[in-house]
Coordinates of C-alpha atoms in Angstrom, one line a residue:
M1500 CA 296.2 -115.0 235.5
N1501 CA 296.5 -116.2 231.9
T1502 CA 292.8 -117.2 232.0
V1503 CA 291.9 -113.7 233.2
F1504 CA 293.9 -112.1 230.4
R1505 CA 292.5 -114.4 227.8
L1506 CA 288.9 -113.9 228.8
S1507 CA 289.2 -110.1 228.9
R1508 CA 289.7 -110.0 225.1
E1509 CA 287.3 -108.0 223.1
R1510 CA 285.7 -106.6 226.3
E1511 CA 285.3 -102.8 226.7
V1512 CA 288.5 -102.9 228.7
S1513 CA 291.1 -105.7 228.2
Y1514 CA 294.0 -106.6 230.4
G1515 CA 297.4 -108.2 230.0
P1516 CA 300.8 -108.5 231.7
W1517 CA 302.8 -105.3 231.7
R1518 CA 305.6 -104.9 229.2
A1519 CA 307.3 -101.5 229.3
A1520 CA 308.0 -100.1 225.8
S1521 CA 311.7 -100.0 225.0
G1522 CA 313.4 -96.7 226.0
L1523 CA 310.5 -95.4 228.1
L1524 CA 312.0 -95.8 231.5
E1525 CA 309.5 -93.5 233.1
E1526 CA 306.5 -95.5 231.8
M1527 CA 304.7 -97.3 234.5
P1528 CA 302.0 -100.0 234.7
P1529 CA 298.7 -98.5 235.8
V1530 CA 298.0 -101.4 238.1
L1531 CA 300.3 -103.3 240.5
L1532 CA 299.1 -106.7 241.7
V1533 CA 301.3 -107.7 244.7
D1534 CA 301.4 -110.9 246.7
G1535 CA 302.0 -109.8 250.3
D1536 CA 304.0 -113.0 251.0
C1537 CA 306.6 -112.4 248.3
A1538 CA 310.0 -110.7 249.0
E1539 CA 309.3 -107.8 246.7
A1540 CA 306.2 -106.9 248.7
V1541 CA 308.5 -105.3 251.3
L1542 CA 309.6 -102.7 248.8
V1543 CA 306.1 -102.0 247.6
H1544 CA 304.9 -101.6 251.2
A1545 CA 307.5 -99.0 251.9
R1546 CA 307.1 -97.0 248.7
A1547 CA 303.8 -95.3 247.8
P1548 CA 302.6 -95.8 244.2
R1549 CA 303.1 -93.1 241.6
P1550 CA 300.2 -90.8 240.9
G1551 CA 297.4 -92.6 239.0
Q1552 CA 298.9 -96.0 239.8
R1553 CA 296.7 -98.5 241.7
L1554 CA 298.0 -101.1 244.1
I1555 CA 296.0 -104.4 244.6
W1556 CA 297.4 -106.2 247.6
V1557 CA 296.9 -110.0 248.1
G1558 CA 297.0 -111.1 251.7
E1559 CA 297.4 -109.5 255.1
Q1560 CA 299.3 -106.5 256.4
A1561 CA 298.5 -104.3 253.4
P1562 CA 299.9 -100.8 253.2
E1563 CA 297.6 -97.9 253.7
H1564 CA 298.0 -96.8 250.1
A1565 CA 296.6 -100.1 248.8
W1566 CA 293.6 -99.5 246.4
R1567 CA 292.2 -102.9 247.0
V1568 CA 293.1 -105.6 249.5
V1569 CA 291.9 -109.1 248.6
A1570 CA 292.2 -112.6 250.1
R1571 CA 292.7 -115.9 248.5
P1572 CA 290.9 -117.3 246.6
I1573 CA 290.7 -114.1 244.6
A1574 CA 287.3 -113.1 243.2
W1575 CA 288.8 -112.2 239.8
A1576 CA 285.5 -111.3 238.1
H1577 CA 284.5 -108.9 240.8
L1578 CA 288.0 -107.3 240.7
L1579 CA 287.9 -106.9 236.9
H1580 CA 284.5 -105.2 237.2
D1581 CA 286.0 -102.7 239.6
L1582 CA 288.9 -102.0 237.3
D1583 CA 286.6 -101.7 234.3
A1584 CA 284.5 -99.0 236.1
T1585 CA 287.6 -97.1 237.2
F1586 CA 289.4 -97.1 233.8
A1587 CA 286.2 -96.4 231.9
A1588 CA 285.3 -93.5 234.2
T1589 CA 288.8 -92.1 233.7
Q1590 CA 288.5 -92.3 229.9
S1591 CA 284.8 -91.2 229.6
D1592 CA 285.5 -87.5 229.0
S1593 CA 287.6 -88.3 225.9
G1594 CA 285.2 -91.0 224.7
F1595 CA 287.9 -93.6 224.7
L1596 CA 286.6 -96.6 226.6
D1597 CA 288.5 -99.4 224.9
L1598 CA 291.6 -99.1 227.0
D1599 CA 294.1 -101.9 226.2
V1600 CA 296.6 -102.0 229.1
S1601 CA 298.9 -104.3 227.0
Q1602 CA 298.5 -107.1 224.6
P1603 CA 296.7 -110.1 226.3
A1604 CA 298.4 -113.4 226.7
P1605 CA 297.8 -115.8 223.7
L1606 CA 294.7 -118.0 223.9
D1607 CA 296.1 -121.3 225.2
I1608 CA 293.0 -123.4 224.6
E1609 CA 292.9 -125.0 221.2
L1610 CA 289.2 -124.9 220.1
G1611 CA 289.7 -127.1 217.0
E1612 CA 286.8 -128.4 215.0
F1613 CA 283.2 -128.8 216.4
P1614 CA 282.0 -132.2 217.4
S1615 CA 278.8 -133.3 215.9
A1616 CA 276.0 -130.7 216.3
E1617 CA 273.5 -133.5 216.4
V1618 CA 274.2 -134.1 220.1
R1619 CA 271.9 -131.7 222.1
R1620 CA 274.1 -130.4 224.9
A1621 CA 273.9 -127.5 227.4
L1622 CA 276.5 -125.8 229.5
V1623 CA 275.6 -124.6 233.1
V1624 CA 278.2 -122.3 234.7
G1625 CA 278.3 -121.2 238.4
I1626 CA 274.8 -122.2 239.2
A1627 CA 274.0 -123.4 242.8
A1628 CA 273.2 -127.0 243.3
N1629 CA 269.4 -126.5 243.9
E1630 CA 269.0 -124.3 240.8
S1631 CA 271.2 -126.5 238.7
G1632 CA 269.1 -129.6 239.6
Y1633 CA 266.0 -127.8 238.4
L1634 CA 267.7 -126.7 235.2
R1635 CA 268.9 -130.2 234.5
E1636 CA 265.4 -131.5 234.9
R1637 CA 263.9 -128.8 232.7
L1638 CA 266.6 -129.2 230.0
T1639 CA 266.1 -133.0 229.9
Q1640 CA 262.4 -132.4 229.4
A1641 CA 263.3 -130.1 226.5
A1642 CA 265.2 -132.9 224.8
V1643 CA 268.6 -131.8 225.9
P1644 CA 270.0 -134.9 227.6
Y1645 CA 273.6 -133.8 228.0
I1646 CA 274.3 -131.1 230.5
D1647 CA 277.8 -130.1 231.6
E1648 CA 278.2 -128.2 234.9
A1649 CA 281.2 -126.0 235.3
P1650 CA 282.1 -124.6 238.7
S1651 CA 285.0 -122.4 237.5
T1652 CA 286.0 -120.2 234.6
E1653 CA 288.8 -122.6 233.6
R1654 CA 286.4 -125.6 233.5
A1655 CA 283.8 -123.7 231.4
A1656 CA 286.5 -122.8 228.9
E1657 CA 287.7 -126.4 228.7
C1658 CA 284.1 -127.6 228.1
M1659 CA 283.7 -125.1 225.2
A1660 CA 286.9 -126.4 223.7
Q1661 CA 285.6 -129.9 223.7
H1662 CA 281.8 -129.9 223.0
H1663 CA 279.1 -128.3 220.8
Y1664 CA 276.4 -126.5 222.8
L1665 CA 272.9 -125.3 221.9
C1666 CA 272.3 -123.6 225.2
G1667 CA 274.5 -121.9 227.9
V1668 CA 273.4 -120.6 231.3
F1669 CA 275.7 -118.3 233.3
N1670 CA 275.4 -117.0 236.8
L1671 CA 276.3 -113.3 237.1
D1672 CA 276.4 -113.4 240.9
D1673 CA 279.3 -115.8 241.2
H1674 CA 282.2 -113.4 241.5
H1675 CA 284.7 -116.2 241.3
I1676 CA 283.7 -116.7 237.6
D1677 CA 284.1 -114.3 234.8
A1678 CA 280.5 -114.8 233.5
W1679 CA 280.7 -111.9 231.0
G1680 CA 283.9 -113.1 229.5
L1681 CA 282.6 -116.7 229.3
M1682 CA 279.3 -115.5 227.6
Q1683 CA 281.3 -113.6 225.1
L1684 CA 283.4 -116.7 224.3
F1685 CA 280.3 -118.8 224.2
R1686 CA 278.6 -116.4 221.7
Q1687 CA 281.6 -116.4 219.5
R1688 CA 281.9 -120.2 219.6
Y1689 CA 278.1 -120.9 219.2
P1690 CA 276.4 -117.9 217.5
E1691 CA 273.2 -119.8 217.0
A1692 CA 273.0 -121.1 220.6
M1693 CA 270.7 -119.7 223.3
T1694 CA 272.7 -117.7 225.9
L1695 CA 271.0 -117.1 229.3
A1696 CA 272.3 -115.2 232.3
T1697 CA 270.9 -115.5 235.8
S1698 CA 271.1 -113.2 238.9
E1699 CA 269.3 -112.5 242.1
H1700 CA 269.3 -108.8 241.1
A1701 CA 267.9 -109.3 237.6
Q1702 CA 264.8 -107.3 238.4
R1703 CA 266.8 -104.3 239.6
F1704 CA 269.4 -104.1 236.9
A1705 CA 267.3 -101.7 234.9
G1706 CA 265.8 -100.0 238.0
P1707 CA 266.5 -96.5 239.4
L1708 CA 268.1 -97.9 242.6
T1709 CA 270.9 -99.5 240.7
G1710 CA 274.1 -97.5 240.2
W1711 CA 274.3 -95.7 236.9
W1712 CA 277.5 -97.4 235.8
H1713 CA 276.2 -100.9 236.7
R1714 CA 273.0 -100.3 234.7
R1715 CA 275.0 -99.0 231.8
R1716 CA 277.4 -101.8 231.8
V1717 CA 274.8 -104.6 232.1
R1718 CA 272.7 -103.1 229.3
A1719 CA 275.8 -102.6 227.1
H1720 CA 277.2 -106.0 227.7
T1721 CA 273.9 -107.9 227.2
R1722 CA 273.2 -105.9 224.0
R1723 CA 276.7 -106.4 222.6
L1724 CA 276.9 -110.1 223.5
G1725 CA 273.5 -110.9 222.2
V1726 CA 272.3 -112.5 225.5
S1727 CA 269.0 -114.2 224.9
G1728 CA 267.6 -113.5 228.4
L1729 CA 268.4 -112.4 231.9
L1730 CA 266.6 -114.7 234.4
A1731 CA 265.9 -113.8 238.1
L1732 CA 267.0 -116.1 240.8
P1733 CA 265.4 -118.1 242.2
L1734 CA 264.4 -119.4 238.8
Q1735 CA 260.7 -118.9 237.9
P1736 CA 259.3 -122.0 236.1
P1737 CA 257.1 -120.0 233.6
V1738 CA 260.0 -117.9 232.5
V1739 CA 262.4 -120.8 232.2
S1740 CA 259.8 -122.8 230.2
R1741 CA 259.3 -119.9 227.8
Y1742 CA 262.9 -119.9 226.8
L1743 CA 263.5 -123.7 226.8
E1744 CA 260.5 -124.2 224.6
M1745 CA 262.5 -122.4 221.9
L1746 CA 265.3 -124.9 221.9

């Protein structure tokens, strides 16, 4: 959870653990995340949430009033995107989209000083084995001999705390990884590096068949983060070559 809170910083909507303000007994958290196996879950099951409050239930035997029911392992990135859309839609009439539920947990990864930038290194996050093998081959040909592959959000954040990168590739389709949060952290850490996103739906993100909120969010995020390119999966050699030639 701390990783989720940490990586939600500076997004259009940020999240953190609920801390009720002193003296406001009627104040309530807008989201309840309940483990169905815990003792407190019995009380939540029997009592409907207050108006405007959303219940996310983890496990089986969820109550009918649950807003989302998820199983382990939790696809955090997918769940955050649902929450983003819900909160932003609620606030859109007022124009206030930067809803801060509470202060996020402190960043618990010490970034420290950069290692030598002379080492040409790339970070590949959430890419399937067949695609990552091709990327590794193409990066090596582009004189980037060191490639770190991260299968999780936590591992990617750890890599960024330890190494200097000139290129990062992030898979938007892996809902177990907060690709948007990681790209933001990557851009902050390496403003001169090339940041690439991949998706099987890359061709449709700007098309009329894509939901209006999804199109708006993808455009806003890529523009705000300064993403260098959005590549379609499976990877197309001419497109990949065009970007890697700029490294």
